[in-house]
Amino acid sequence: MNRPVIPDHIQALKPYVAGRSIEEIRETLGLERIIKLASNENPLGASPKAVEAVRAAASSVNVYPRAGLRLREKLAQRLDVTPANVAVASGSEGVMLHAMRGYLQPGDEVVTAEGTFIGFYVIAHAMKLDLKTVPLSNYTYDLEAILAAVTDRTRLIYLANPNNPTGTAYTSDEWDAFLKKLPENILVICDEAYFEYASDWKAYPNSLDWRHDQVLTLRTFSKAYGLAGARIGYGLAHDEIIGTILKVKLPFEPTALAEAAGLGALNDKDFLERTLETNRYGMRRLTQMLDRHGVQYPRSVANFLLIPRETPEHAQAMSDKLLEAGIIARPMVPFRLPHCVRVTIGSDSEMDILLDSMPAALSV
């Protein structure tokens, strides 16, 4: 029987595999107590004001949404830009996808790091782009090496700051030097999905402070605001970049409920502060325990910690040992760091369980 032909570059793709769920592990291992520290989700749940906003909006789901106009206006007011500088979509990677569709064609060259957000790799391969990757330096983006990799064919550079999955970030001085050497015809996507967590670090560069015309800044409600399931993110850029994104995005994206969740979350300062304090405390406890055991790790300014092991086999053994204790962590094979395990910072009680179990997992 004849079937539609799948292009070779799509046939070669492997679909994104999310971290294992609590239900899956409970069914497989028969464990009662399971905590998930694999997907960088907010351990406090969702912003209560966001949940209430979704409930209030639910009765109007028969009406088409207005493509996030109210949220764009609210974000513009909050960030001292205009609505023409803001795009909203299904997660920050939705904005990234639309930008890449608007600016790139098959065969165009794009540059990023080896060991960064795999969503970018997937989009690049799906669009049949020429993906060039540069090694991380001490688990951090090497901006000088990124610039050195640029050629006359380079159309886009992707940077994640802080980087997922390493949690590291480059500094304001490094960012400033990068921008001064950046060719004017290259679009830069600066993914700041973990911005709220990193803003405590004095050396962290808020890319909006530079107001650079060729930079698209991505942010999300999935992490610090606890709205991963709502799929709502936004991009900030020069109005020409945003206008291009609006041309190619889905006409009614985001959904009315997702927009309501985002609007509610922006009004919940107390929840955000509790989230950040929980993360500070949990990160401090985890790193102190690792220090006592002599474990080397890259400093994280996000809501997770990357733990390198001697070999990929050691990393898998550590992950398996944690799983035996009912703790779901994330082996980093899909992120091209097979010798590492990523652990999300959990609630105080979840961190109690992790810290009790970690010494045994480190010994395997």
CSV table of C-alpha atoms in Angstrom, one decimal:
chain,number,residue,atom,x,y,z
A,1,MET,CA,0.0,0.0,0.0
A,2,ASN,CA,1.3,3.4,-0.9
A,3,ARG,CA,1.8,5.9,2.0
A,4,PRO,CA,2.8,9.5,2.2
A,5,VAL,CA,6.6,9.8,2.0
A,6,ILE,CA,8.4,11.0,5.1
A,7,PRO,CA,11.4,13.2,4.3
A,8,ASP,CA,14.8,11.6,5.3
A,9,HIS,CA,15.6,14.4,7.8
A,10,ILE,CA,12.3,13.8,9.6
A,11,GLN,CA,12.6,10.1,9.4
A,12,ALA,CA,16.0,10.4,11.2
A,13,LEU,CA,14.6,12.4,14.1
A,14,LYS,CA,14.0,10.9,17.5
A,15,PRO,CA,10.9,12.3,19.4
A,16,TYR,CA,11.5,14.2,22.6
A,17,VAL,CA,11.2,11.8,25.6
A,18,ALA,CA,10.0,13.5,28.7
A,19,GLY,CA,11.2,12.5,32.2
A,20,ARG,CA,9.5,9.5,33.7
A,21,SER,CA,6.3,10.2,35.6
A,22,ILE,CA,5.4,9.3,39.2
A,23,GLU,CA,2.6,7.1,37.9
A,24,GLU,CA,4.9,5.2,35.6
A,25,ILE,CA,7.5,4.5,38.3
A,26,ARG,CA,4.8,3.5,40.8
A,27,GLU,CA,3.4,1.0,38.4
A,28,THR,CA,6.8,-0.3,37.4
A,29,LEU,CA,8.5,-0.6,40.8
A,30,GLY,CA,5.5,-0.8,43.1
A,31,LEU,CA,6.8,2.0,45.3
A,32,GLU,CA,4.3,4.1,47.4
A,33,ARG,CA,6.5,7.1,48.1
A,34,ILE,CA,7.9,8.7,44.9
A,35,ILE,CA,9.2,12.2,44.3
A,36,LYS,CA,10.0,13.6,40.9
A,37,LEU,CA,13.1,15.7,40.7
A,38,ALA,CA,13.7,15.2,37.0
A,39,SER,CA,11.9,18.0,35.0
A,40,ASN,CA,12.7,21.3,36.8
A,41,GLU,CA,9.1,21.8,37.8
A,42,ASN,CA,8.1,24.0,40.7
A,43,PRO,CA,7.8,21.9,43.8
A,44,LEU,CA,5.3,24.3,45.4
A,45,GLY,CA,2.8,23.7,42.6
A,46,ALA,CA,1.2,26.5,40.7
A,47,SER,CA,0.6,30.1,41.6
A,48,PRO,CA,-2.8,30.1,43.5
A,49,LYS,CA,-3.7,33.3,41.7
A,50,ALA,CA,-3.0,31.7,38.4
A,51,VAL,CA,-5.2,28.7,39.3
A,52,GLU,CA,-8.0,31.0,40.3
A,53,ALA,CA,-7.7,33.0,37.1
A,54,VAL,CA,-8.0,29.8,35.1
A,55,ARG,CA,-11.1,28.8,37.0
A,56,ALA,CA,-12.6,32.2,36.2
A,57,ALA,CA,-11.8,32.0,32.5
A,58,ALA,CA,-13.1,28.4,32.1
A,59,SER,CA,-16.7,29.5,31.6
A,60,SER,CA,-15.6,31.4,28.4
A,61,VAL,CA,-13.8,28.6,26.6
A,62,ASN,CA,-16.4,28.6,23.9
A,63,VAL,CA,-15.0,32.0,22.7
A,64,TYR,CA,-11.9,32.2,20.6
A,65,PRO,CA,-8.9,33.8,22.4
A,66,ARG,CA,-7.4,37.1,21.4
A,67,ALA,CA,-3.9,35.7,20.7
A,68,GLY,CA,-2.6,36.7,24.1
A,69,LEU,CA,-3.2,40.4,23.6
A,70,ARG,CA,-4.0,41.1,27.3
A,71,LEU,CA,-0.9,39.2,28.4
A,72,ARG,CA,1.3,41.0,25.9
A,73,GLU,CA,0.0,44.4,27.3
A,74,LYS,CA,0.6,43.3,30.9
A,75,LEU,CA,4.1,42.1,30.2
A,76,ALA,CA,4.9,45.3,28.2
A,77,GLN,CA,3.8,47.4,31.1
A,78,ARG,CA,5.8,45.3,33.6
A,79,LEU,CA,9.0,45.3,31.5
A,80,ASP,CA,8.8,48.8,30.2
A,81,VAL,CA,8.4,48.0,26.5
A,82,THR,CA,5.5,48.2,24.1
A,83,PRO,CA,3.1,45.3,23.2
A,84,ALA,CA,4.8,45.4,19.8
A,85,ASN,CA,7.9,44.1,21.5
A,86,VAL,CA,6.2,41.1,23.0
A,87,ALA,CA,5.1,37.8,21.6
A,88,VAL,CA,3.4,35.0,23.6
A,89,ALA,CA,3.0,31.3,22.6
A,90,SER,CA,2.8,27.8,23.9
A,91,GLY,CA,5.9,27.9,26.1
A,92,SER,CA,9.0,29.8,25.3
A,93,GLU,CA,10.0,27.1,22.8
A,94,GLY,CA,6.9,28.0,20.9
A,95,VAL,CA,8.2,31.5,20.4
A,96,MET,CA,11.6,30.0,19.5
A,97,LEU,CA,10.0,27.8,16.9
A,98,HIS,CA,8.1,30.7,15.3
A,99,ALA,CA,11.2,32.8,15.2
A,100,MET,CA,13.1,30.1,13.5
A,101,ARG,CA,10.3,29.5,11.0
A,102,GLY,CA,10.2,33.3,10.3
A,103,TYR,CA,13.9,33.7,9.7
A,104,LEU,CA,15.4,30.5,8.5
A,105,GLN,CA,15.3,28.2,5.5
A,106,PRO,CA,16.6,24.6,5.0
A,107,GLY,CA,20.4,24.6,4.7
A,108,ASP,CA,20.9,27.8,6.8
A,109,GLU,CA,23.6,27.6,9.4
A,110,VAL,CA,22.8,27.9,13.1
A,111,VAL,CA,25.3,27.9,16.0
A,112,THR,CA,24.9,26.8,19.6
A,113,ALA,CA,26.7,24.8,22.3
A,114,GLU,CA,27.1,21.0,22.6
A,115,GLY,CA,25.2,20.2,25.8
A,116,THR,CA,22.3,22.7,25.8
A,117,PHE,CA,18.5,22.6,25.6
A,118,ILE,CA,17.6,19.7,23.3
A,119,GLY,CA,14.5,21.4,22.1
A,120,PHE,CA,16.7,23.6,19.9
A,121,TYR,CA,18.4,20.6,18.4
A,122,VAL,CA,15.1,19.0,17.5
A,123,ILE,CA,13.8,22.2,15.8
A,124,ALA,CA,17.0,22.7,13.9
A,125,HIS,CA,17.0,19.1,12.6
A,126,ALA,CA,13.3,19.2,11.8
A,127,MET,CA,13.8,22.4,9.7
A,128,LYS,CA,16.8,20.7,7.9
A,129,LEU,CA,19.2,23.4,9.2
A,130,ASP,CA,23.0,23.1,9.3
A,131,LEU,CA,23.5,22.8,13.0
A,132,LYS,CA,27.0,23.7,14.3
A,133,THR,CA,27.8,23.0,18.0
A,134,VAL,CA,30.7,24.3,20.1
A,135,PRO,CA,31.9,22.6,23.3
A,136,LEU,CA,31.0,24.0,26.7
A,137,SER,CA,33.8,25.4,28.8
A,138,ASN,CA,33.5,24.3,32.4
A,139,TYR,CA,29.9,23.4,31.6
A,140,THR,CA,29.3,27.0,30.6
A,141,TYR,CA,28.7,28.7,27.2
A,142,ASP,CA,32.0,29.8,25.7
A,143,LEU,CA,30.9,33.0,23.9
A,144,GLU,CA,34.3,33.6,22.4
A,145,ALA,CA,34.2,30.1,20.8
A,146,ILE,CA,30.7,30.7,19.6
A,147,LEU,CA,31.8,33.8,17.8
A,148,ALA,CA,34.8,32.0,16.4
A,149,ALA,CA,32.5,29.4,14.9
A,150,VAL,CA,30.4,32.0,13.0
A,151,THR,CA,30.8,32.0,9.2
A,152,ASP,CA,29.3,34.0,6.4
A,153,ARG,CA,26.5,31.4,6.3
A,154,THR,CA,25.5,31.8,10.0
A,155,ARG,CA,22.0,33.1,10.3
A,156,LEU,CA,21.2,32.4,14.0
A,157,ILE,CA,22.9,31.8,17.3
A,158,TYR,CA,21.1,30.1,20.2
A,159,LEU,CA,22.2,30.8,23.8
A,160,ALA,CA,20.6,29.5,27.0
A,161,ASN,CA,21.4,31.6,30.1
A,162,PRO,CA,21.3,29.9,32.5
A,163,ASN,CA,22.0,26.9,30.5
A,164,ASN,CA,19.8,23.8,30.7
A,165,PRO,CA,21.0,21.2,31.7
A,166,THR,CA,24.1,22.6,33.4
A,167,GLY,CA,22.6,25.5,35.4
A,168,THR,CA,25.6,27.7,34.6
A,169,ALA,CA,25.5,31.2,33.2
A,170,TYR,CA,27.9,33.5,31.5
A,171,THR,CA,28.5,37.0,33.0
A,172,SER,CA,27.4,40.5,32.1
A,173,ASP,CA,31.0,41.3,31.0
A,174,GLU,CA,31.1,38.2,28.7
A,175,TRP,CA,27.7,39.1,27.3
A,176,ASP,CA,28.7,42.7,26.6
A,177,ALA,CA,31.9,41.6,24.9
A,178,PHE,CA,29.9,39.1,22.8
A,179,LEU,CA,27.4,41.8,21.6
A,180,LYS,CA,30.2,44.2,20.6
A,181,LYS,CA,31.7,41.5,18.2
A,182,LEU,CA,28.4,40.1,17.0
A,183,PRO,CA,27.8,40.4,13.2
A,184,GLU,CA,24.8,42.6,12.6
A,185,ASN,CA,23.0,40.2,10.3
A,186,ILE,CA,22.7,37.3,12.8
A,187,LEU,CA,19.6,36.8,15.0
A,188,VAL,CA,20.5,35.8,18.6
A,189,ILE,CA,18.0,33.8,20.6
A,190,CYS,CA,18.7,34.3,24.3
A,191,ASP,CA,16.8,31.7,26.3
A,192,GLU,CA,16.2,33.0,29.8
A,193,ALA,CA,13.7,30.3,31.0
A,194,TYR,CA,15.4,30.3,34.4
A,195,PHE,CA,15.7,34.1,34.6
A,196,GLU,CA,13.9,34.5,38.0
A,197,TYR,CA,16.2,32.1,39.7
A,198,ALA,CA,19.4,33.5,38.2
A,199,SER,CA,18.6,37.2,38.9
A,200,ASP,CA,20.0,36.8,42.5
A,201,TRP,CA,23.5,36.5,41.0
A,202,LYS,CA,25.0,40.0,40.6
A,203,ALA,CA,27.1,39.0,37.6
A,204,TYR,CA,24.0,37.7,35.7
A,205,PRO,CA,23.1,39.7,32.5
A,206,ASN,CA,19.5,40.5,32.1
A,207,SER,CA,19.5,40.6,28.3
A,208,LEU,CA,16.7,43.2,28.3
A,209,ASP,CA,19.1,45.8,29.8
A,210,TRP,CA,21.0,46.0,26.5
A,211,ARG,CA,17.9,46.5,24.3
A,212,HIS,CA,19.9,45.0,21.4
A,213,ASP,CA,17.9,45.0,18.1
A,214,GLN,CA,19.0,41.6,16.9
A,215,VAL,CA,18.4,39.7,20.2
A,216,LEU,CA,15.2,37.8,21.0
A,217,THR,CA,14.9,37.1,24.7
A,218,LEU,CA,12.8,34.1,25.7
A,219,ARG,CA,11.1,33.7,29.1
A,220,THR,CA,8.5,31.3,30.5
A,221,PHE,CA,5.8,30.8,33.2
A,222,SER,CA,6.7,27.1,33.3
A,223,LYS,CA,9.4,27.3,36.0
A,224,ALA,CA,9.2,29.9,38.7
A,225,TYR,CA,5.5,30.4,38.3
A,226,GLY,CA,4.7,26.7,38.3
A,227,LEU,CA,2.7,26.7,35.0
A,228,ALA,CA,4.5,24.0,33.1
A,229,GLY,CA,1.2,22.3,32.3
A,230,ALA,CA,-0.4,25.5,30.9
A,231,ARG,CA,2.3,25.9,28.2
A,232,ILE,CA,2.7,29.7,28.3
A,233,GLY,CA,5.9,31.6,27.4
A,234,TYR,CA,6.9,34.8,25.8
A,235,GLY,CA,9.5,36.5,23.7
A,236,LEU,CA,10.8,40.1,23.9
A,237,ALA,CA,12.5,41.8,21.0
A,238,HIS,CA,12.6,44.7,18.5
A,239,ASP,CA,9.2,45.1,16.9
A,240,GLU,CA,10.4,43.9,13.5
A,241,ILE,CA,11.4,40.5,15.1
A,242,ILE,CA,8.1,40.3,17.0
A,243,GLY,CA,6.2,41.3,13.8
A,244,THR,CA,7.9,38.4,11.9
A,245,ILE,CA,6.9,36.0,14.7
A,246,LEU,CA,3.3,37.1,14.7
A,247,LYS,CA,3.1,36.5,10.9
A,248,VAL,CA,3.9,32.8,11.3
A,249,LYS,CA,2.5,31.8,14.7
A,250,LEU,CA,-0.8,30.1,15.1
A,251,PRO,CA,-3.6,32.7,14.9
A,252,PHE,CA,-5.3,31.9,18.3
A,253,GLU,CA,-2.2,30.9,20.3
A,254,PRO,CA,-2.0,30.9,23.3
A,255,THR,CA,-5.3,29.4,24.6
A,256,ALA,CA,-7.5,31.6,26.7
A,257,LEU,CA,-6.8,29.4,29.8
A,258,ALA,CA,-3.1,29.7,29.4
A,259,GLU,CA,-3.3,33.4,29.0
A,260,ALA,CA,-5.4,33.7,32.1
A,261,ALA,CA,-2.9,31.6,34.0
A,262,GLY,CA,-0.1,33.9,32.9
A,263,LEU,CA,-2.0,37.0,33.9
A,264,GLY,CA,-2.8,35.6,37.3
A,265,ALA,CA,0.8,34.5,37.9
A,266,LEU,CA,2.1,38.0,37.2
A,267,ASN,CA,-0.1,39.3,40.1
A,268,ASP,CA,1.3,36.7,42.6
A,269,LYS,CA,4.5,38.2,44.0
A,270,ASP,CA,4.2,36.2,47.2
A,271,PHE,CA,4.2,32.9,45.4
A,272,LEU,CA,7.2,33.9,43.4
A,273,GLU,CA,9.1,34.9,46.5
A,274,ARG,CA,8.3,31.7,48.2
A,275,THR,CA,9.4,29.7,45.2
A,276,LEU,CA,12.8,31.5,45.0
A,277,GLU,CA,13.4,31.2,48.8
A,278,THR,CA,12.6,27.4,48.7
A,279,ASN,CA,15.0,27.0,45.8
A,280,ARG,CA,17.8,29.0,47.6
A,281,TYR,CA,17.4,26.8,50.7
A,282,GLY,CA,17.2,23.5,48.8
A,283,MET,CA,20.2,24.4,46.6
A,284,ARG,CA,22.3,25.4,49.7
A,285,ARG,CA,21.5,22.1,51.4
A,286,LEU,CA,22.3,19.9,48.4
A,287,THR,CA,25.6,21.7,47.5
A,288,GLN,CA,26.7,21.5,51.1
A,289,MET,CA,26.1,17.8,51.2
A,290,LEU,CA,27.9,17.3,48.0
A,291,ASP,CA,30.8,19.4,49.2
A,292,ARG,CA,31.1,17.2,52.3
A,293,HIS,CA,31.4,14.1,50.1
A,294,GLY,CA,34.0,15.7,47.8
A,295,VAL,CA,31.8,15.8,44.7
A,296,GLN,CA,32.7,18.3,42.0
A,297,TYR,CA,29.8,20.0,40.2
A,298,PRO,CA,29.3,23.2,38.2
A,299,ARG,CA,27.8,26.1,40.1
A,300,SER,CA,24.1,26.4,39.2
A,301,VAL,CA,22.0,29.6,39.3
A,302,ALA,CA,18.9,27.8,38.2
A,303,ASN,CA,16.5,25.4,40.0
A,304,PHE,CA,18.5,22.3,39.4
A,305,LEU,CA,22.0,20.9,39.8
A,306,LEU,CA,24.1,18.9,37.3
A,307,ILE,CA,26.1,16.2,39.0
A,308,PRO,CA,28.9,14.8,36.8
A,309,ARG,CA,30.1,11.2,37.4
A,310,GLU,CA,33.2,9.4,36.3
A,311,THR,CA,31.6,7.6,33.3
A,312,PRO,CA,28.1,7.3,31.7
A,313,GLU,CA,27.8,3.9,33.5
A,314,HIS,CA,28.4,5.6,36.9
A,315,ALA,CA,25.8,8.2,36.0
A,316,GLN,CA,23.2,5.6,35.1
A,317,ALA,CA,24.0,3.6,38.2
A,318,MET,CA,23.5,6.7,40.4
A,319,SER,CA,20.1,7.5,38.7
A,320,ASP,CA,19.0,3.8,39.2
A,321,LYS,CA,20.0,3.9,42.9
A,322,LEU,CA,18.0,7.1,43.4
A,323,LEU,CA,15.1,5.4,41.6
A,324,GLU,CA,15.2,2.5,44.0
A,325,ALA,CA,14.7,5.1,46.8
A,326,GLY,CA,11.7,6.5,45.0
A,327,ILE,CA,13.5,9.6,43.6
A,328,ILE,CA,13.2,10.3,39.8
A,329,ALA,CA,16.3,12.1,38.6
A,330,ARG,CA,17.2,12.8,34.9
A,331,PRO,CA,20.1,11.1,33.2
A,332,MET,CA,21.6,13.4,30.7
A,333,VAL,CA,22.1,11.1,27.7
A,334,PRO,CA,19.6,13.1,25.5
A,335,PHE,CA,21.3,16.3,26.4
A,336,ARG,CA,24.7,15.0,25.1
A,337,LEU,CA,26.2,14.8,28.6
A,338,PRO,CA,25.9,11.1,29.2
A,339,HIS,CA,28.2,11.1,32.3
A,340,CYS,CA,25.9,13.5,34.2
A,341,VAL,CA,22.7,13.4,36.2
A,342,ARG,CA,20.4,16.4,36.7
A,343,VAL,CA,18.5,16.8,39.9
A,344,THR,CA,15.8,19.4,40.4
A,345,ILE,CA,15.6,21.3,43.7
A,346,GLY,CA,12.5,20.1,45.5
A,347,SER,CA,10.4,21.2,48.4
A,348,ASP,CA,11.9,21.0,51.9
A,349,SER,CA,10.4,17.6,52.6
A,350,GLU,CA,11.5,16.3,49.1
A,351,MET,CA,15.0,17.5,49.8
A,352,ASP,CA,15.0,15.6,53.1
A,353,ILE,CA,14.4,12.4,51.2
A,354,LEU,CA,17.0,13.2,48.6
A,355,LEU,CA,19.7,14.1,51.1
A,356,ASP,CA,19.0,10.9,53.0
A,357,SER,CA,19.4,8.8,49.8
A,358,MET,CA,22.2,10.7,48.0
A,359,PRO,CA,25.2,9.2,49.8
A,360,ALA,CA,24.3,5.7,48.8
A,361,ALA,CA,23.7,6.8,45.2
A,362,LEU,CA,27.0,8.5,45.1
A,363,SER,CA,28.8,5.4,46.2
A,364,VAL,CA,27.8,3.2,43.3
